[in-house]
Amino acid sequence: MKRRLLYLLPLLPAIAFGQSLKTQAPPPPAPAAEDKTPRDSNKFAALSLLGDSVQLISLTPARGDTVQSGEWTSTPAGGLDNAVLQALNEAVKAGGKDREAKLYTSTTRSLFGDPANLFVDGKLSLPGKLGEAVRQSGAARLLLVTRSRQEPALAAALPARILATLEGPGFVLDQRPSAQIGFDGQPGLAVLAPYVSIRVALVDLSDLKLKREQSLAVAGRLPVAADAANPWAATTAEQRVKALEALIEAELPKAVAGLVAP
């Protein structure tokens, strides 16, 4: 897949200005500014806010399900967001020869917090200057990709009996011998399963309202050597990145096909 130059938009944190209610009543909300930006129906903006941290769900007989977040960072930084944006770009262009996508990500993803809070009453609210920049792109619609909390049962390739919730890109490391019994009655190999649990929202950039959305929860299995008691430790960061990128590249265009259909 070809890599394209992405727009990196450093954001300024929002500053809240407080004012005493004793001295002055709060001003009425300002009327929404009329959108006068010329918009092209064949143009999409695509924004990925996955970030680089991955979720690691470790399953062991002693501890059960434990979730470790931010234990590992992809290399190079932004690799997963780049994979998402290139997959969206392909999906948009597959919908018609005149279609194009402007690709955006951010160097300060920590400002966004819980992805569920990006929508208020069905309307997108991006902090800082990012929302303004995306709206001024001239695109008619925005494809916004964020992490999504979903049940492990939705991803068929994952091991059974996982009590934790999937969120974003991650891995399941299953070292429960009793859960991996082979047909010969001997304990099977440990499992290392990459997965992607994300949400794609389609937003009308004229009014920032959510039009449709699609969730994606898919997983795979990495090959494990017979003598690898801990396949997570036996794999390199590059191998893990490539496993997650492969899932995104294979499954995301199919998931968003309905969102970008003419």
PDB file of C-alpha atoms in Angstrom, residues 8 14 31 46 135 151 155 193 242 260:
ATOM      1  CA  LEU A   8      -0.329  16.658  10.948  1.00  0.00           C
ATOM      2  CA  ALA A  14      -8.949  24.431  25.069  1.00  0.00           C
ATOM      3  CA  PRO A  31     -25.870  31.361  17.338  1.00  0.00           C
ATOM      4  CA  ALA A  46     -10.641  11.291   6.753  1.00  0.00           C
ATOM      5  CA  ARG A 135     -14.412  21.831   7.882  1.00  0.00           C
ATOM      6  CA  GLU A 151     -17.333  -7.674  23.195  1.00  0.00           C
ATOM      7  CA  ALA A 155     -14.120 -11.277  16.733  1.00  0.00           C
ATOM      8  CA  ALA A 193      -4.099 -12.916  18.574  1.00  0.00           C
ATOM      9  CA  LYS A 242       2.507  -5.423  10.611  1.00  0.00           C
ATOM     10  CA  VAL A 260     -18.956   5.903   1.222  1.00  0.00           C
TER      11      VAL A 260
END
